[in-house]
Amino acid sequence: MKKHLKIILVASFLCLAYASFAQDNQTSGIIFRNYEHNFGTLDYGEKAECEFVFKNTSDSSLVITNVKAKCGCTSTDWTKSPVKSRKKGNIKIVYNTKIIGRFTKSVYVYTNLNSQPIKLLVKGNVKAPETADK
């Protein structure tokens, strides 16, 4: 019984240590209001733009060094100047709605405070354009 208890305790400790490390590694110094945006159903060619607001929770200035989308169908713009401690900034993401169908796109945010990028998601569905009856 004692052996099983030791195994359970060690396994629990390792799980907790891993979870706290992963959380600190991903959001150290920066917290987003949302990490995902769902556009819902969009019309073909409709404007699809969203903004992710973040707060610098560190004691030093935060610099967004890069924001990378995984494909050319998604463009980005972000606060280029350093964001002081306890202040907010934003990342704007635009999706090309001339691509029909469902989409889920990852956008990776790189900062001077994190060794790993922070992942944001945008998703939705673009309807095919309606054709006029002849």
PDB file of C-alpha atoms in Angstrom:
ATOM      1  CA  MET A   1       0.000   0.000   0.000  1.00  0.00           C
ATOM      2  CA  LYS A   2       2.810   2.417   0.882  1.00  0.00           C
ATOM      3  CA  LYS A   3       4.499   1.730  -2.452  1.00  0.00           C
ATOM      4  CA  HIS A   4       1.307   2.632  -4.365  1.00  0.00           C
ATOM      5  CA  LEU A   5       0.889   5.798  -2.319  1.00  0.00           C
ATOM      6  CA  LYS A   6       4.468   6.859  -3.112  1.00  0.00           C
ATOM      7  CA  ILE A   7       3.901   6.299  -6.833  1.00  0.00           C
ATOM      8  CA  ILE A   8       0.684   8.313  -6.751  1.00  0.00           C
ATOM      9  CA  LEU A   9       2.345  11.160  -4.847  1.00  0.00           C
ATOM     10  CA  VAL A  10       5.335  11.296  -7.196  1.00  0.00           C
ATOM     11  CA  ALA A  11       3.086  11.186 -10.281  1.00  0.00           C
ATOM     12  CA  SER A  12       0.880  13.958  -8.853  1.00  0.00           C
ATOM     13  CA  PHE A  13       3.894  16.127  -8.074  1.00  0.00           C
ATOM     14  CA  LEU A  14       5.284  15.680 -11.602  1.00  0.00           C
ATOM     15  CA  CYS A  15       1.934  16.584 -13.171  1.00  0.00           C
ATOM     16  CA  LEU A  16       1.634  19.739 -11.062  1.00  0.00           C
ATOM     17  CA  ALA A  17       5.208  20.773 -11.800  1.00  0.00           C
ATOM     18  CA  TYR A  18       4.704  20.288 -15.540  1.00  0.00           C
ATOM     19  CA  ALA A  19       1.402  22.215 -15.568  1.00  0.00           C
ATOM     20  CA  SER A  20       2.824  25.195 -13.700  1.00  0.00           C
ATOM     21  CA  PHE A  21       5.928  25.278 -15.930  1.00  0.00           C
ATOM     22  CA  ALA A  22       3.868  25.134 -19.121  1.00  0.00           C
ATOM     23  CA  GLN A  23       1.559  27.912 -17.935  1.00  0.00           C
ATOM     24  CA  ASP A  24       4.426  30.184 -16.871  1.00  0.00           C
ATOM     25  CA  ASN A  25       6.287  29.505 -20.096  1.00  0.00           C
ATOM     26  CA  GLN A  26       3.339  30.467 -22.298  1.00  0.00           C
ATOM     27  CA  THR A  27       1.972  33.562 -20.587  1.00  0.00           C
ATOM     28  CA  SER A  28       4.882  34.969 -18.600  1.00  0.00           C
ATOM     29  CA  GLY A  29       4.553  38.751 -18.700  1.00  0.00           C
ATOM     30  CA  ILE A  30       1.645  38.911 -21.143  1.00  0.00           C
ATOM     31  CA  ILE A  31      -2.011  38.031 -20.760  1.00  0.00           C
ATOM     32  CA  PHE A  32      -4.596  38.195 -23.511  1.00  0.00           C
ATOM     33  CA  ARG A  33      -8.273  38.960 -22.919  1.00  0.00           C
ATOM     34  CA  ASN A  34      -9.018  36.092 -25.365  1.00  0.00           C
ATOM     35  CA  TYR A  35      -6.804  33.542 -27.094  1.00  0.00           C
ATOM     36  CA  GLU A  36      -9.378  32.588 -29.731  1.00  0.00           C
ATOM     37  CA  HIS A  37     -11.798  34.438 -31.999  1.00  0.00           C
ATOM     38  CA  ASN A  38     -14.659  32.791 -33.856  1.00  0.00           C
ATOM     39  CA  PHE A  39     -15.910  34.841 -36.819  1.00  0.00           C
ATOM     40  CA  GLY A  40     -18.877  32.513 -37.247  1.00  0.00           C
ATOM     41  CA  THR A  41     -20.291  32.349 -40.780  1.00  0.00           C
ATOM     42  CA  LEU A  42     -18.997  34.991 -43.162  1.00  0.00           C
ATOM     43  CA  ASP A  43     -20.099  36.015 -46.636  1.00  0.00           C
ATOM     44  CA  TYR A  44     -17.614  35.637 -49.467  1.00  0.00           C
ATOM     45  CA  GLY A  45     -15.528  38.843 -49.627  1.00  0.00           C
ATOM     46  CA  GLU A  46     -16.856  40.178 -46.302  1.00  0.00           C
ATOM     47  CA  LYS A  47     -14.416  42.033 -44.062  1.00  0.00           C
ATOM     48  CA  ALA A  48     -13.067  39.627 -41.411  1.00  0.00           C
ATOM     49  CA  GLU A  49     -10.933  41.509 -38.921  1.00  0.00           C
ATOM     50  CA  CYS A  50     -10.499  41.011 -35.208  1.00  0.00           C
ATOM     51  CA  GLU A  51      -8.349  42.427 -32.444  1.00  0.00           C
ATOM     52  CA  PHE A  52      -6.663  40.583 -29.595  1.00  0.00           C
ATOM     53  CA  VAL A  53      -6.025  42.874 -26.619  1.00  0.00           C
ATOM     54  CA  PHE A  54      -3.199  42.007 -24.234  1.00  0.00           C
ATOM     55  CA  LYS A  55      -1.811  43.391 -21.000  1.00  0.00           C
ATOM     56  CA  ASN A  56       1.827  43.523 -19.945  1.00  0.00           C
ATOM     57  CA  THR A  57       1.844  41.907 -16.490  1.00  0.00           C
ATOM     58  CA  SER A  58       5.619  42.081 -16.051  1.00  0.00           C
ATOM     59  CA  ASP A  59       7.659  44.756 -14.296  1.00  0.00           C
ATOM     60  CA  SER A  60       9.547  45.655 -17.484  1.00  0.00           C
ATOM     61  CA  SER A  61       8.591  46.832 -20.969  1.00  0.00           C
ATOM     62  CA  LEU A  62       7.109  44.248 -23.304  1.00  0.00           C
ATOM     63  CA  VAL A  63       8.035  44.234 -26.980  1.00  0.00           C
ATOM     64  CA  ILE A  64       6.145  42.164 -29.534  1.00  0.00           C
ATOM     65  CA  THR A  65       9.084  41.086 -31.690  1.00  0.00           C
ATOM     66  CA  ASN A  66       7.027  39.243 -34.316  1.00  0.00           C
ATOM     67  CA  VAL A  67       3.561  37.905 -35.078  1.00  0.00           C
ATOM     68  CA  LYS A  68       3.479  35.032 -37.575  1.00  0.00           C
ATOM     69  CA  ALA A  69       0.461  33.528 -39.258  1.00  0.00           C
ATOM     70  CA  LYS A  70       0.863  29.995 -40.583  1.00  0.00           C
ATOM     71  CA  CYS A  71      -0.461  30.862 -44.055  1.00  0.00           C
ATOM     72  CA  GLY A  72      -0.786  33.770 -46.440  1.00  0.00           C
ATOM     73  CA  CYS A  73      -4.559  33.916 -46.001  1.00  0.00           C
ATOM     74  CA  THR A  74      -4.100  35.660 -42.643  1.00  0.00           C
ATOM     75  CA  SER A  75      -2.390  39.020 -42.188  1.00  0.00           C
ATOM     76  CA  THR A  76      -1.353  40.663 -38.929  1.00  0.00           C
ATOM     77  CA  ASP A  77      -0.523  44.038 -37.441  1.00  0.00           C
ATOM     78  CA  TRP A  78       0.428  44.792 -33.844  1.00  0.00           C
ATOM     79  CA  THR A  79       1.584  47.389 -31.348  1.00  0.00           C
ATOM     80  CA  LYS A  80       5.155  48.079 -32.466  1.00  0.00           C
ATOM     81  CA  SER A  81       6.268  50.343 -29.619  1.00  0.00           C
ATOM     82  CA  PRO A  82       7.277  48.904 -26.219  1.00  0.00           C
ATOM     83  CA  VAL A  83       4.301  48.321 -23.916  1.00  0.00           C
ATOM     84  CA  LYS A  84       5.075  49.549 -20.416  1.00  0.00           C
ATOM     85  CA  SER A  85       4.326  47.546 -17.297  1.00  0.00           C
ATOM     86  CA  ARG A  86       0.577  47.174 -16.596  1.00  0.00           C
ATOM     87  CA  LYS A  87      -0.338  48.808 -19.946  1.00  0.00           C
ATOM     88  CA  LYS A  88      -2.226  47.300 -22.882  1.00  0.00           C
ATOM     89  CA  GLY A  89      -1.499  46.682 -26.542  1.00  0.00           C
ATOM     90  CA  ASN A  90      -3.212  44.873 -29.394  1.00  0.00           C
ATOM     91  CA  ILE A  91      -2.766  42.514 -32.295  1.00  0.00           C
ATOM     92  CA  LYS A  92      -5.005  42.875 -35.329  1.00  0.00           C
ATOM     93  CA  ILE A  93      -5.693  39.829 -37.502  1.00  0.00           C
ATOM     94  CA  VAL A  94      -7.371  39.924 -40.915  1.00  0.00           C
ATOM     95  CA  TYR A  95      -8.579  36.794 -42.693  1.00  0.00           C
ATOM     96  CA  ASN A  96      -9.003  36.602 -46.488  1.00  0.00           C
ATOM     97  CA  THR A  97     -12.667  35.727 -47.043  1.00  0.00           C
ATOM     98  CA  LYS A  98     -12.152  35.001 -50.730  1.00  0.00           C
ATOM     99  CA  ILE A  99     -11.274  31.470 -49.639  1.00  0.00           C
ATOM    100  CA  ILE A 100     -14.465  29.426 -49.285  1.00  0.00           C
ATOM    101  CA  GLY A 101     -15.058  26.948 -46.460  1.00  0.00           C
ATOM    102  CA  ARG A 102     -14.286  26.365 -42.811  1.00  0.00           C
ATOM    103  CA  PHE A 103     -11.006  27.624 -41.411  1.00  0.00           C
ATOM    104  CA  THR A 104      -8.989  27.471 -38.215  1.00  0.00           C
ATOM    105  CA  LYS A 105      -5.769  29.455 -38.361  1.00  0.00           C
ATOM    106  CA  SER A 106      -2.983  29.703 -35.808  1.00  0.00           C
ATOM    107  CA  VAL A 107      -1.126  32.939 -35.209  1.00  0.00           C
ATOM    108  CA  TYR A 108       2.048  32.915 -33.102  1.00  0.00           C
ATOM    109  CA  VAL A 109       3.100  35.903 -30.988  1.00  0.00           C
ATOM    110  CA  TYR A 110       6.786  36.338 -30.134  1.00  0.00           C
ATOM    111  CA  THR A 111       7.896  38.699 -27.355  1.00  0.00           C
ATOM    112  CA  ASN A 112      11.041  39.756 -25.557  1.00  0.00           C
ATOM    113  CA  LEU A 113       9.662  38.183 -22.341  1.00  0.00           C
ATOM    114  CA  ASN A 114       8.871  34.638 -23.546  1.00  0.00           C
ATOM    115  CA  SER A 115      11.122  31.969 -24.963  1.00  0.00           C
ATOM    116  CA  GLN A 116       8.127  30.238 -26.576  1.00  0.00           C
ATOM    117  CA  PRO A 117       5.520  31.913 -28.802  1.00  0.00           C
ATOM    118  CA  ILE A 118       1.964  32.418 -27.596  1.00  0.00           C
ATOM    119  CA  LYS A 119      -0.656  30.812 -29.839  1.00  0.00           C
ATOM    120  CA  LEU A 120      -3.800  32.659 -30.884  1.00  0.00           C
ATOM    121  CA  LEU A 121      -6.560  31.093 -33.007  1.00  0.00           C
ATOM    122  CA  VAL A 122      -9.046  32.523 -35.489  1.00  0.00           C
ATOM    123  CA  LYS A 123     -11.757  30.392 -37.000  1.00  0.00           C
ATOM    124  CA  GLY A 124     -14.951  30.584 -38.977  1.00  0.00           C
ATOM    125  CA  ASN A 125     -16.696  29.555 -42.168  1.00  0.00           C
ATOM    126  CA  VAL A 126     -16.836  31.476 -45.455  1.00  0.00           C
ATOM    127  CA  LYS A 127     -19.985  30.869 -47.505  1.00  0.00           C
ATOM    128  CA  ALA A 128     -19.738  30.482 -51.247  1.00  0.00           C
ATOM    129  CA  PRO A 129     -21.018  33.535 -53.147  1.00  0.00           C
ATOM    130  CA  GLU A 130     -24.585  33.280 -54.303  1.00  0.00           C
ATOM    131  CA  THR A 131     -24.896  33.167 -58.069  1.00  0.00           C
ATOM    132  CA  ALA A 132     -27.617  35.131 -59.803  1.00  0.00           C
ATOM    133  CA  ASP A 133     -30.365  33.069 -61.432  1.00  0.00           C
ATOM    134  CA  LYS A 134     -30.418  33.309 -65.224  1.00  0.00           C
TER     135      LYS A 134
END
